[in-house]
Structures are given as structure tokens and as C-alpha cells.
Coordinates of C-alpha atoms in Angstrom, one line a residue:
Chain A
M18 CA 0.0 0.0 -0.1
N19 CA 1.7 3.2 -1.1
Y20 CA 0.3 6.3 0.8
P21 CA 0.1 9.4 -1.1
A22 CA 3.1 11.4 -0.8
P23 CA 2.8 14.3 2.0
V24 CA 2.3 17.0 0.0
P25 CA 0.3 20.3 1.2
P26 CA -2.9 19.9 -0.5
M27 CA -2.8 23.2 -1.8
L28 CA 0.8 22.7 -3.3
R29 CA -1.1 19.6 -4.9
D30 CA -3.8 21.4 -6.1
I31 CA -1.5 23.9 -7.8
W32 CA 0.7 21.6 -9.5
E33 CA -2.1 19.9 -10.8
S34 CA -3.2 22.9 -12.7
V35 CA -0.2 23.5 -13.9
A36 CA 0.5 20.2 -15.2
R37 CA -2.9 20.5 -16.8
Q38 CA -1.7 23.0 -19.1
P39 CA 1.8 23.2 -19.8
G40 CA 1.4 25.4 -22.8
R41 CA 0.1 28.0 -21.4
S42 CA 2.0 28.3 -18.1
G43 CA 5.3 27.8 -20.1
L44 CA 4.3 31.3 -22.1
M45 CA 2.9 32.6 -18.6
V46 CA 6.7 32.1 -17.3
L47 CA 8.6 33.1 -19.7
S48 CA 6.6 36.3 -20.4
V49 CA 6.8 37.1 -16.3
A50 CA 11.0 36.1 -16.2
M51 CA 11.7 38.2 -18.8
A52 CA 9.7 40.9 -17.6
W53 CA 11.4 40.6 -13.9
A54 CA 14.4 40.3 -15.7
I55 CA 14.6 43.5 -17.4
L56 CA 13.0 45.0 -14.1
G57 CA 16.1 43.3 -12.3
V58 CA 18.8 44.7 -15.1
M59 CA 16.7 48.5 -14.4
S60 CA 17.2 48.2 -11.3
A61 CA 20.7 47.4 -11.1
A62 CA 21.6 49.8 -14.4
R63 CA 20.0 52.6 -12.0
R64 CA 22.5 51.8 -9.1
G65 CA 25.1 51.3 -11.1
F66 CA 25.0 54.7 -13.0
E67 CA 25.4 56.2 -9.6
L68 CA 28.4 54.4 -8.7
Y69 CA 29.4 55.3 -12.2
V70 CA 29.4 58.8 -11.7
A71 CA 30.8 58.6 -8.1
E72 CA 34.0 56.7 -9.5
L73 CA 34.3 59.7 -12.5
V74 CA 34.0 61.8 -10.1
A75 CA 36.6 60.5 -7.6
E76 CA 39.0 59.7 -10.4
L77 CA 38.5 63.4 -12.0
G78 CA 38.9 65.3 -9.0
A79 CA 37.6 68.6 -8.5
H80 CA 40.4 69.9 -10.7
G81 CA 41.0 67.5 -13.0
A82 CA 40.2 66.4 -16.7
V83 CA 40.5 63.8 -19.2
L84 CA 41.6 64.6 -23.0
N85 CA 39.6 61.4 -24.7
M86 CA 42.2 60.7 -27.9
R87 CA 39.7 57.9 -29.0
T88 CA 41.5 54.6 -29.7
D89 CA 41.7 54.8 -33.4
S90 CA 43.3 58.9 -33.2
P91 CA 46.7 58.3 -34.7
V92 CA 47.9 60.9 -32.4
D93 CA 51.4 60.4 -31.4
R94 CA 53.3 61.2 -28.4
A95 CA 54.9 64.2 -29.5
F96 CA 51.5 65.9 -28.9
V97 CA 51.2 64.8 -25.4
R98 CA 54.7 66.2 -24.7
A99 CA 53.6 69.5 -26.6
L100 CA 50.8 69.7 -23.8
M101 CA 53.2 69.1 -21.1
E102 CA 55.5 71.9 -22.4
A103 CA 52.6 74.0 -23.0
A104 CA 51.3 74.1 -19.4
P105 CA 54.3 72.5 -17.0
F106 CA 51.9 74.4 -13.7
A107 CA 49.8 71.2 -14.4
S108 CA 50.1 67.2 -13.9
W109 CA 50.3 65.3 -16.9
S110 CA 49.5 61.8 -17.7
A111 CA 48.8 59.6 -20.3
I112 CA 47.5 55.8 -20.7
G113 CA 46.2 53.7 -24.0
M114 CA 45.6 50.1 -24.5
A115 CA 47.4 47.4 -25.7
A116 CA 45.0 46.3 -28.2
G117 CA 47.8 43.8 -29.6
I118 CA 49.1 42.3 -26.3
R119 CA 47.2 39.4 -24.4
L120 CA 48.5 37.5 -21.1
A121 CA 48.8 34.0 -22.0
D122 CA 47.3 32.4 -18.8
A123 CA 45.1 35.7 -18.1
P124 CA 42.7 36.3 -21.2
D125 CA 40.5 38.5 -18.8
V126 CA 43.0 40.9 -17.7
K127 CA 43.4 44.2 -19.6
V128 CA 46.9 45.2 -20.4
G129 CA 47.9 48.8 -20.9
Y130 CA 50.6 51.5 -20.9
A131 CA 50.9 54.1 -18.7
D132 CA 54.1 56.7 -17.8
T133 CA 55.3 57.0 -14.6
A134 CA 53.1 59.8 -13.2
W135 CA 50.0 57.2 -13.8
V136 CA 50.2 55.6 -10.5
P137 CA 50.6 58.7 -8.0
M138 CA 48.0 61.0 -9.9
H139 CA 45.2 58.3 -9.3
R140 CA 46.5 58.1 -5.7
W141 CA 47.3 54.2 -5.8
V142 CA 49.6 52.1 -3.8
L143 CA 52.1 50.1 -4.1
R144 CA 51.4 47.1 -2.0
E145 CA 54.5 45.2 -2.8
G146 CA 57.7 46.0 -4.9
R147 CA 58.4 48.7 -6.8
M148 CA 56.7 51.1 -9.7
F149 CA 58.5 51.0 -13.0
D150 CA 60.6 54.4 -13.6
E151 CA 62.3 56.4 -16.5
A152 CA 64.9 54.0 -16.1
D153 CA 62.9 51.2 -17.1
I154 CA 60.9 53.1 -19.7
Q155 CA 64.3 54.1 -21.5
M156 CA 66.0 50.2 -21.5
G157 CA 62.5 49.4 -22.7
G158 CA 62.3 46.7 -20.5
R159 CA 59.3 43.9 -20.5
V160 CA 58.2 44.9 -16.9
A161 CA 54.8 45.6 -15.6
V162 CA 52.8 46.4 -12.4
V163 CA 49.7 44.8 -11.8
S164 CA 46.5 45.7 -9.9
E165 CA 45.9 43.4 -6.5
A166 CA 42.8 42.1 -8.3
A167 CA 45.0 40.7 -11.1
A168 CA 47.6 39.7 -8.5
A169 CA 44.6 37.8 -6.0
R170 CA 43.0 36.2 -9.1
Y171 CA 46.5 34.8 -10.3
G172 CA 48.3 34.2 -7.5
W173 CA 51.4 37.1 -8.6
H174 CA 53.8 38.7 -6.5
A175 CA 56.4 41.1 -7.3
G176 CA 59.2 39.1 -9.2
T177 CA 56.4 36.6 -11.0
R178 CA 57.0 36.0 -14.9
V179 CA 53.8 36.2 -16.8
R180 CA 53.7 35.1 -20.3
T181 CA 52.4 36.9 -23.6
T182 CA 50.4 35.1 -26.1
D183 CA 53.4 36.3 -28.3
G184 CA 55.9 34.2 -26.0
Q185 CA 57.3 36.8 -24.9
S186 CA 58.0 37.5 -21.0
L187 CA 56.8 40.0 -18.6
H188 CA 58.7 40.5 -15.2
I189 CA 56.0 42.0 -12.7
L190 CA 57.9 44.8 -10.8
G191 CA 54.9 45.8 -8.5
V192 CA 51.5 45.0 -7.1
V193 CA 49.3 48.5 -7.0
G194 CA 46.0 49.0 -4.8
S195 CA 43.4 51.8 -3.8
D196 CA 42.9 53.2 -0.5
R197 CA 40.7 55.8 -1.9
P198 CA 37.4 55.5 0.6
T199 CA 34.7 54.6 -2.3
P200 CA 31.2 53.3 -1.4
A201 CA 30.8 50.0 -0.3
E202 CA 29.6 48.7 -3.6
L203 CA 32.0 51.0 -5.6
A204 CA 35.2 49.5 -3.4
E205 CA 33.9 45.9 -4.1
W206 CA 33.6 46.7 -7.9
H207 CA 36.9 48.9 -8.4
P208 CA 39.5 46.3 -7.3
S209 CA 38.0 43.8 -9.3
R210 CA 39.0 45.3 -12.1
A211 CA 41.8 43.1 -12.9
W212 CA 44.8 45.0 -15.2
V213 CA 48.1 45.3 -15.8
L214 CA 50.2 48.2 -16.8
L215 CA 52.9 48.4 -19.1
P216 CA 55.8 51.3 -18.7
A217 CA 54.9 53.9 -21.9
P218 CA 57.8 55.8 -23.2
T219 CA 55.2 59.1 -22.6
V220 CA 57.1 62.2 -23.2
A221 CA 60.1 60.2 -24.7
L222 CA 60.1 57.9 -27.3
S223 CA 58.2 55.7 -29.6
S224 CA 55.5 57.0 -31.8
E225 CA 54.2 53.2 -32.4
R226 CA 52.1 53.5 -29.7
T227 CA 48.9 55.9 -30.0
V228 CA 47.4 57.7 -26.6
D229 CA 44.2 57.1 -25.6
L230 CA 43.3 59.2 -22.7
V231 CA 45.4 61.8 -21.5
W232 CA 44.6 63.2 -17.7
L233 CA 45.3 66.3 -16.7
Q234 CA 45.2 67.4 -12.6
C235 CA 45.4 71.1 -11.6
A236 CA 45.7 72.5 -7.9
S237 CA 42.9 74.7 -8.8
P238 CA 39.6 75.3 -11.0
V239 CA 41.7 78.5 -12.4
Q240 CA 44.8 76.3 -13.2
L241 CA 42.4 73.9 -14.6
R242 CA 40.9 76.2 -17.1
R243 CA 44.2 77.7 -18.2
A244 CA 45.4 74.5 -19.0
M245 CA 42.7 73.3 -20.9
E246 CA 42.6 76.9 -23.0
L247 CA 46.6 76.0 -23.5
A248 CA 45.8 72.1 -24.5
D249 CA 43.0 73.8 -26.9
R250 CA 45.3 75.8 -28.5
I251 CA 47.8 73.1 -29.4
R252 CA 45.2 71.0 -30.6
G253 CA 44.2 73.4 -32.8
S254 CA 47.3 73.4 -34.5
N255 CA 46.8 69.9 -34.6
P256 CA 44.9 68.1 -37.1
A257 CA 45.1 64.5 -35.8
A258 CA 43.9 65.6 -32.4
E259 CA 40.5 67.0 -34.1
R260 CA 38.7 64.4 -33.3
A261 CA 39.6 64.6 -28.9
H262 CA 37.6 65.6 -26.6
W263 CA 37.8 67.3 -23.4
I264 CA 35.5 64.9 -19.9
T265 CA 35.7 66.9 -17.1
A266 CA 33.5 65.9 -13.9
D267 CA 31.2 67.9 -14.8
S268 CA 30.7 66.9 -18.6
A269 CA 30.9 63.0 -17.3
V270 CA 28.1 63.4 -14.7
A271 CA 25.9 65.0 -17.7
V272 CA 27.1 62.3 -20.2
A273 CA 26.2 59.5 -17.3
R274 CA 22.8 60.8 -16.3
V275 CA 21.7 61.0 -20.1
W276 CA 22.5 57.3 -20.5
Q277 CA 21.1 56.7 -17.0
R278 CA 18.0 58.3 -18.4
R279 CA 17.6 56.7 -21.9
V280 CA 18.9 53.0 -20.3
L281 CA 16.1 53.2 -17.9
R282 CA 13.6 55.0 -20.5
A283 CA 14.0 52.0 -22.8
S284 CA 14.2 49.1 -20.2
A285 CA 11.3 50.8 -18.4
A286 CA 9.2 50.6 -21.8
L287 CA 10.3 47.0 -22.0
A288 CA 9.6 45.9 -18.6
V289 CA 5.8 47.2 -19.4
A290 CA 5.5 45.4 -22.2
A291 CA 6.7 42.6 -21.2
L292 CA 4.4 42.8 -17.7
W293 CA 1.7 43.4 -20.0
L294 CA 2.2 40.1 -21.6
G295 CA 2.7 38.1 -18.3
A296 CA -0.4 39.8 -17.1
V297 CA -2.3 38.4 -20.7
A298 CA -0.9 35.2 -20.0
L299 CA -1.5 34.7 -16.2
G300 CA -5.1 35.9 -16.8
S301 CA -5.8 33.7 -19.6
L302 CA -4.2 30.8 -17.8
L303 CA -6.5 31.3 -14.8
L304 CA -9.7 31.9 -17.1
H305 CA -9.0 29.0 -19.0
D306 CA -7.6 26.7 -15.8
I307 CA -11.3 27.8 -14.1
R308 CA -13.4 27.4 -17.5
T309 CA -12.1 23.6 -17.1
R310 CA -12.2 23.4 -14.0
V311 CA -16.2 24.8 -13.4
P312 CA -17.1 21.2 -11.9
E313 CA -14.8 20.6 -9.6
I314 CA -15.0 24.0 -8.1
G315 CA -18.5 22.5 -7.5
L316 CA -17.3 19.3 -5.7
R317 CA -15.1 21.3 -3.7
R318 CA -17.9 23.6 -2.4
A319 CA -19.9 20.3 -2.1
L320 CA -16.9 19.0 0.1
G321 CA -17.4 22.5 2.1
A322 CA -14.8 24.9 0.3
T323 CA -16.2 28.4 1.2
P324 CA -15.7 30.9 -1.8
S325 CA -12.9 32.6 0.0
D326 CA -10.9 29.0 -0.7
I327 CA -12.1 28.7 -4.0
A328 CA -10.7 32.6 -4.5
K329 CA -7.4 31.6 -2.7
L330 CA -7.1 28.7 -4.8
F331 CA -6.6 30.5 -8.2
S332 CA -5.0 33.6 -6.4
Y333 CA -2.2 30.9 -4.6
E334 CA -2.2 28.9 -8.1
A335 CA -1.2 32.4 -10.0
M336 CA 1.2 33.6 -6.8
T337 CA 3.2 29.9 -7.2
L338 CA 3.4 30.3 -10.7
A339 CA 4.7 34.2 -11.0
I340 CA 6.8 34.6 -8.1
P341 CA 9.2 31.5 -9.2
A342 CA 9.0 32.9 -12.7
S343 CA 9.9 36.2 -11.3
A344 CA 12.8 34.6 -9.1
L345 CA 14.1 33.3 -12.6
G346 CA 13.7 36.3 -14.6
L347 CA 15.6 37.8 -11.4
W348 CA 18.1 35.4 -11.4
T349 CA 18.8 35.8 -15.3
A350 CA 19.3 40.1 -14.7
A351 CA 22.0 38.7 -12.1
M352 CA 23.5 36.9 -14.7
I353 CA 23.5 39.7 -17.4
V354 CA 24.4 42.4 -14.9
S355 CA 27.7 39.8 -14.0
R356 CA 28.3 40.2 -17.9
V357 CA 27.7 44.1 -17.8
R358 CA 30.6 44.2 -15.3
T359 CA 32.8 41.6 -16.7
W360 CA 32.7 43.2 -20.3
A361 CA 31.6 46.8 -20.4
D362 CA 33.7 47.7 -16.9
L363 CA 30.3 49.2 -15.4
P364 CA 29.7 48.8 -11.9
W365 CA 26.1 47.4 -12.2
Q366 CA 25.2 46.0 -9.0
L367 CA 21.8 43.9 -8.3
E368 CA 20.9 44.1 -4.6
F369 CA 19.5 41.8 -1.9
Q370 CA 17.0 44.9 -1.0
D371 CA 16.2 45.4 -4.7
I372 CA 15.9 41.6 -5.2
G373 CA 13.4 41.6 -2.2
S374 CA 11.4 44.3 -3.6
L375 CA 10.9 42.9 -6.8
L376 CA 9.8 39.9 -5.4
V377 CA 7.5 41.4 -3.5
L378 CA 6.4 43.2 -6.7
A379 CA 5.9 40.1 -8.1
A380 CA 3.7 39.1 -5.5
L381 CA 1.6 41.8 -5.8
F382 CA 1.5 41.9 -9.6
S383 CA 0.1 38.1 -9.4
F384 CA -2.2 39.1 -7.0
A385 CA -3.7 42.1 -8.8
V386 CA -4.2 40.1 -12.3
A387 CA -5.4 36.9 -10.4
W388 CA -7.8 38.8 -8.3
G389 CA -11.0 39.0 -10.8
P390 CA -10.9 35.3 -12.3
A391 CA -10.1 34.1 -8.2
R392 CA -13.4 36.6 -7.5
M393 CA -15.3 35.0 -10.8
A394 CA -14.3 31.3 -9.5
A395 CA -15.6 32.1 -6.3
R396 CA -18.8 33.4 -7.2
L397 CA -19.7 30.5 -9.0
P398 CA -23.1 29.1 -7.6
P399 CA -22.1 25.2 -6.3
A400 CA -25.3 24.1 -7.4
E401 CA -24.9 25.2 -11.0
A402 CA -20.7 24.4 -10.9
L403 CA -21.9 20.7 -10.2
R404 CA -24.7 20.6 -13.3
N405 CA -22.2 21.6 -15.5
D406 CA -20.3 18.7 -16.4
Chain B
M22 CA -33.5 6.4 4.3
V23 CA -35.9 8.7 2.0
A24 CA -36.2 8.6 -1.8
V25 CA -37.4 11.4 -3.8
T26 CA -38.5 10.6 -6.9
G27 CA -39.9 12.4 -10.3
P28 CA -40.2 12.9 -13.5
S29 CA -36.8 14.7 -15.1
G30 CA -37.5 18.4 -14.4
S31 CA -39.4 17.8 -11.3
G32 CA -36.6 19.3 -9.2
K33 CA -35.0 16.4 -7.5
T34 CA -31.3 17.4 -7.8
T35 CA -32.7 21.6 -7.1
L36 CA -34.2 19.8 -3.5
L37 CA -31.3 17.8 -2.9
H38 CA -28.8 20.8 -3.5
L39 CA -31.2 22.7 -1.3
V40 CA -30.6 20.2 1.7
A41 CA -27.1 20.0 1.2
L42 CA -26.7 24.2 1.6
L43 CA -25.5 24.1 -2.1
D44 CA -28.7 26.6 -3.2
R45 CA -31.0 28.6 -1.4
P46 CA -34.8 28.8 -1.0
D47 CA -37.0 31.2 -2.4
Q48 CA -39.3 30.4 0.1
G49 CA -39.3 28.3 3.2
E50 CA -36.6 26.9 5.5
I51 CA -34.4 23.6 5.6
F52 CA -33.7 22.4 9.0
L53 CA -30.4 20.7 9.1
N54 CA -30.1 19.0 12.3
G55 CA -33.0 21.1 13.7
R56 CA -31.0 24.1 12.7
A57 CA -32.2 26.8 10.6
T58 CA -30.5 27.1 7.9
R59 CA -31.8 30.1 5.0
E60 CA -30.3 32.8 6.9
L61 CA -27.0 31.1 7.5
D62 CA -23.6 33.0 6.5
E63 CA -22.2 31.3 3.3
N64 CA -18.9 30.4 5.4
V65 CA -20.9 28.9 8.0
A66 CA -23.0 27.1 5.7
S67 CA -20.0 25.7 4.2
R68 CA -18.5 24.6 7.8
L69 CA -21.8 23.0 7.9
R70 CA -21.8 21.1 4.6
A71 CA -18.2 19.6 5.3
E72 CA -19.1 18.5 8.8
M73 CA -22.4 17.0 8.3
V74 CA -22.9 16.1 4.5
G75 CA -21.7 13.5 2.5
M76 CA -22.8 13.8 -1.4
V77 CA -22.7 11.5 -4.4
F78 CA -23.5 12.0 -7.8
Q79 CA -24.6 10.5 -11.1
R80 CA -21.1 11.5 -12.6
Y81 CA -19.1 10.7 -9.7
H82 CA -17.4 13.8 -9.8
L83 CA -13.9 11.7 -8.9
L84 CA -10.2 13.7 -10.0
G85 CA -9.3 11.0 -12.4
H86 CA -5.7 11.5 -12.2
R87 CA -5.7 10.9 -8.8
T88 CA -5.8 7.2 -7.0
V89 CA -8.7 6.1 -5.2
L90 CA -7.5 6.4 -1.9
E91 CA -6.4 10.6 -2.7
N92 CA -10.2 11.0 -3.9
V93 CA -11.5 9.4 -0.9
L94 CA -8.9 12.0 1.0
F95 CA -10.3 14.6 -0.7
G96 CA -13.4 14.8 1.1
F97 CA -11.4 15.4 4.3
R98 CA -9.6 18.5 2.0
Y99 CA -11.9 21.6 3.6
L100 CA -11.9 19.5 7.4
P101 CA -9.7 19.7 10.1
V102 CA -9.1 16.1 10.5
P103 CA -5.3 15.1 11.1
R104 CA -3.8 13.4 7.7
S105 CA -2.9 10.5 9.4
E106 CA -6.7 10.2 11.2
A107 CA -8.2 10.6 7.3
I108 CA -5.9 8.2 5.7
E109 CA -7.4 5.8 8.2
R110 CA -10.8 6.9 7.7
S111 CA -10.5 6.9 4.0
L112 CA -8.9 2.9 3.9
A113 CA -11.8 1.9 6.6
A114 CA -14.3 3.9 3.8
L115 CA -12.9 1.6 1.0
E116 CA -13.0 -1.4 3.0
Q117 CA -16.7 -0.7 3.5
V118 CA -17.0 -0.5 -0.2
G119 CA -15.3 -3.5 -1.4
L120 CA -12.4 -1.5 -3.0
A121 CA -9.3 -1.7 -0.5
S122 CA -7.1 -3.3 -3.2
L123 CA -7.8 -0.9 -5.4
A124 CA -6.4 1.8 -3.5
D125 CA -3.4 3.1 -5.3
R126 CA -5.2 2.8 -8.9
P127 CA -5.6 6.1 -10.7
A128 CA -9.4 6.8 -10.8
R129 CA -9.5 6.8 -14.5
L130 CA -8.8 3.5 -14.8
L131 CA -11.9 2.1 -12.6
S132 CA -15.4 0.5 -14.0
G133 CA -18.5 3.1 -13.6
G134 CA -19.6 1.0 -10.9
E135 CA -15.8 1.2 -9.1
M136 CA -15.5 4.9 -9.6
Q137 CA -19.4 5.5 -7.9
R138 CA -18.7 3.0 -4.9
V139 CA -15.1 5.3 -4.5
A140 CA -17.9 8.5 -4.6
L141 CA -19.3 6.9 -2.0
A142 CA -16.1 6.2 0.3
R143 CA -15.2 9.7 -0.5
G144 CA -19.1 10.4 0.9
L145 CA -19.0 8.4 3.9
A146 CA -15.3 8.3 5.2
K147 CA -16.0 11.7 6.7
Q148 CA -18.6 10.2 8.8
P149 CA -21.3 12.6 7.7
C150 CA -25.5 12.7 9.5
L151 CA -26.8 12.8 6.0
L152 CA -25.6 11.2 2.8
I153 CA -26.9 12.8 -0.3
A154 CA -27.3 10.6 -3.3
D155 CA -28.6 12.3 -6.7
E156 CA -29.0 9.0 -8.5
P157 CA -26.0 7.3 -7.6
T158 CA -27.1 4.4 -10.0
G159 CA -28.2 6.0 -13.1
N160 CA -25.2 5.4 -15.3
L161 CA -25.0 1.7 -13.7
D162 CA -25.9 -1.4 -15.1
A163 CA -27.8 -3.5 -12.9
I164 CA -25.6 -5.1 -11.2
C165 CA -23.3 -2.3 -10.3
A166 CA -26.7 -0.6 -9.1
Q167 CA -27.2 -3.3 -6.9
Q168 CA -24.1 -2.9 -5.2
V169 CA -24.3 0.3 -4.9
M170 CA -27.8 0.2 -3.5
G171 CA -26.7 -2.5 -0.7
I172 CA -23.9 0.1 0.4
L173 CA -26.9 2.7 0.8
E174 CA -28.6 -0.1 3.2
S175 CA -25.8 -0.8 5.3
V176 CA -25.1 3.2 5.5
R177 CA -28.9 3.3 6.9
A178 CA -28.0 0.7 9.0
Q179 CA -25.0 2.4 11.0
G180 CA -27.6 5.2 11.5
V181 CA -26.6 7.6 8.8
A182 CA -29.6 9.5 7.1
V183 CA -29.8 8.7 3.5
L184 CA -31.3 11.1 0.9
L185 CA -31.6 9.7 -2.4
A186 CA -33.1 10.9 -5.6
T187 CA -33.6 8.2 -8.4
H188 CA -35.8 7.2 -11.1
N189 CA -36.2 3.7 -10.2
P190 CA -39.2 2.7 -8.6
A191 CA -37.2 -0.2 -7.3
W192 CA -34.9 1.7 -5.2
A193 CA -37.5 3.9 -3.8
G194 CA -39.2 1.0 -2.4
R195 CA -36.6 0.2 -0.8
C196 CA -36.7 3.2 1.3
D197 CA -38.3 3.9 4.3
A198 CA -40.1 7.1 2.9
V199 CA -40.4 8.2 -0.7
V200 CA -41.3 12.2 -1.6
Q201 CA -42.7 12.2 -4.8
L202 CA -42.1 15.7 -7.1
G203 CA -44.4 16.6 -9.4
H204 CA -43.4 20.2 -11.2
G205 CA -41.7 21.0 -8.2
Q206 CA -44.4 20.2 -6.2
P207 CA -43.7 17.3 -3.6
G208 CA -46.2 14.7 -2.2
A209 CA -45.4 12.0 0.3
A210 CA -45.9 8.5 -0.9

């Protein structure tokens, strides 16, 4: 004798209802999951943009700016040297991405070129070893400093040798970290960026490597304005630098805000569409379920179910379907956010409190959608329902 | 054991639904165990029905995908009875209708007679004061109908009131009283 499995009767009722119409249930789960995935990404993006702005402002400081040279600009290092000579009262530093270099055992680590001023200008500190100096640059040595995130991820230390994909060997001189106070989420994001910096002969040598960004730091806003004016004059006489443009804290915030609005508006529109689809799918699932279960509703009433028991049956059914579907959507959102962090290097973050709020929203959404059909089922006259076979 | 007879459309099922508190009378009063029920709140009526009334239908109203035992247990779905006790009483009811050996079988695989006996077991398992049977033999052959009537008579012997709607004069003749309906008007026979 196999006794029935001790499954709570309500769960049993709900499972049977779902199994009865897998196609509709699947469509409903898919659309609700999609809606909550979009809402989750929206929530992470909203937070992420705030952090991004905070990061930009912290990086640029009150009296800093960046000249974005664009990676395909053929501007050579002579232009940077000219900037330095034109405004010697300011601190200048340049960085470029090493598009042609990859590390053999660390494919996710970004490799860039920087000059010796880069690390102190960004207030990063040496955790171990030393920063490369002019002598390293002059020697053209295959040396590097690495971020503590990269060092922690791959077990590197000062003195470790790493290989590039073209078979060259790089000697790690030092490990660099940041002690700058940042919001908790930003602190978590910031060191997660793993990078290796190779010495770049910013002023001295070589026009092989283009400049991506030139950073400018001044002691006052007056100095900053003056340095930017001087730099613009040089740009005016250098057609190759025409496409370069300034990024200041204010302009970065304004651009970030524009993108924040665009992303949030687009995702809100998508979320509304997906929610509408989810609501229609869930509502039609329940209505179809009720239509096919009229005799069962009559039986339940004959066995002693109250109208509210019947309403609960369908409301719980909707919630039991919609909440896991939303959880699935939020899991998808977490995956998307994780990819955005890795690929786009943006500090998007799906917080637990956002997940909790969105799950509560899912419960309210399913309750609101189920209310009408559940009420209709509860109001069915039991005598008529029993005759409807 | 009271039989309700009458031609189709005379109101047999309606009368049974009124007694089971599934419907409300336009006029008059229904007393259940001495209690007037016309003004009862819907929730109170549902509780009374769950506790006091067992029902058997002509078309069984079983859940085909559930086993025989699960169908009988479903009778306790809205009663505050512990699960172990519900299983014990369900098995006893299945024993009473002679289907204990089929407890594991899905209800959809049963014959019509067996389905009706499962429905009877579901109605009896909760030990109601009143068993309402709406043409329980209407879809059955003579042998199965005989079995069902035998069970109803044994239920009567246990002190459970039985209200039976039937077209069959022979079954009505085996009851203690017969209410003959014609055009919705009762007349005792």
C-alpha cells in the first residue's frame, strides 16, 4: 500500500493545475520571467550609473579633466609632450590600451601602457615591489605593475614572470592597490578590475603606440581652465587631435545621466510590455483553468469549500507560478549584470534589497492579475457548477 | 432512508442541493439537524456541509488523475482532520465499499460501478449525519446498481440518514419513505 505523498493539499492542487496546461503555463512563466529580468537589470543599471558617476567624479577630482583621444586617433606622443611643455604647472599623465597584447594565462586581464605619473596621479599605492621608473622606460624593458585584483586572482607577486600570447616574458615589478575611500559597492567593484600596466614612454620615445587618454590634474579650478585653454590651442594646430574631446567631472556626470535616462526609459518600456504580456498570459491561464474546472469547483464547494477557499486556490496558483517565474527572471538579470560588469566594466549591481522588493512586487502583481478571475470562480453558484459536467 | 422520485425536471436535484445548502430556497426553510439554515452565512453553511453532509453524484465527480485513496482523502480537504486519521478513515470507507485493494489505482482506470463506489467511500469517510445521493445508480448496470444500493442500505443501518434521488421505483421501494415530486411540488408516498 503506497500512501499518498505528504504534499500540502494546496501545492498539490496548484501543481495539477500547472501540469494540466503546460503550454500556457510555460508562456506565462517566460513572459513574467522576462519582465522581472528587465526590471532586475533596470534596478542594477540605476544603481550602477550612480556608482559610475561617483567613480568618475572621484577619479577626475575637483580640478581634473581627461582628454579623450579616441583609440583610433593617430595622435602620437609628441602631442602629449607639447601639452606638457605648454602647461608645465599642471600634472599630465597618459594611458593607452595595448590592443595587440594578451596574457597567455590571464585572458580576462586588461593590458595597458602608462607613464610613471599614472599611479601617483590616481592615488594608488604600492602593496609590494616598486613602480617602474624612467630607467625602465628608457631600457624598453618587458616589465609591468599589476592591480591587486589581478595579483589575487592569479597568485602573482613582485618578481613573478608572466607570458604574453606572443611568447614574450613580462617581469612583474610591483602590485598596486587603492586606499581611496569609496562607496561599499564601488570598493567591491573597483579592485575587481584586473589590469597590468606596462611602462609607456609617454614623453620620450616612440610614435608606435597611440594615446587613448591624457589625464590632467591641477591645483585649482583657475589652473584647470588655463591648462585646458592652452591644450586647446595646441589641438587647434594639430589636425590629428581634432577628434579628441575633454571629459570633466561635470560633463562626465551629464553624459552618464543622459545614458542613465536612456537605459532606464528603454528598459522601462520593455518591462511594461513584458509585464503586460505576463499579465495577459497569467490572466488567460487562470480563466482557462477556471472554465475547465467548473465541475471541480462545484465538487469542492460540495465538500465544504467556502467562496474564499476557491478564490485562494486560484490566487495562490497565480502567485505560485509568478513568484518562481520572477525569481527565474531575477536570476537571469543577475547573470546579465555580471556580464555587464565584466564586459563593459560598469559597476552595475543587483542588491539583495532590490531582489526582495522585486519579489514583493511579483507577489502583488500576481495577486492583482488573479483577483478578477479568482473572484469570478469564487462567485460561481455551486449548484450550477455541479451541473456543468 | 428517504427516496425522492419524480420525472426529469421535477426538481429532485434542486431539492437535494437545497438540503445540502448548495442553493438557497426562494421560500420556506431548510432545517439541518434541527437548525434553520436559510439565513446562514455562506461560510457557516460551507462548514456545516463539510461536517455533516456527504454527497454522491450521478457522474461521480472523481479526480481521474488521482488514485482511489487520494480521491477519498479529498473528502477531508476542507475539514480540520489530521492526515493520519483521514487516511485511516478513508481506508475504512474503501473497505466498506469493497475497494480497499484498488486504493493505489488511478481513478480514471476504474469501471463505472467502481467509480461510484469510490464516490460513496468519499462521502462516507468523513462520517456524515446525512448522505445525499443524486441518482447514484443512473449510469450503472443492474449488478453495479445493486451493489451501490446494498452499500446505501448498510449505511442506513449504521444510523446515517440517506436522501436518495432516483428514477427507479424498485430502489425507491426499498427506502423508508418516498417523496414524489411533480412540477416542483412534493407529495409523500
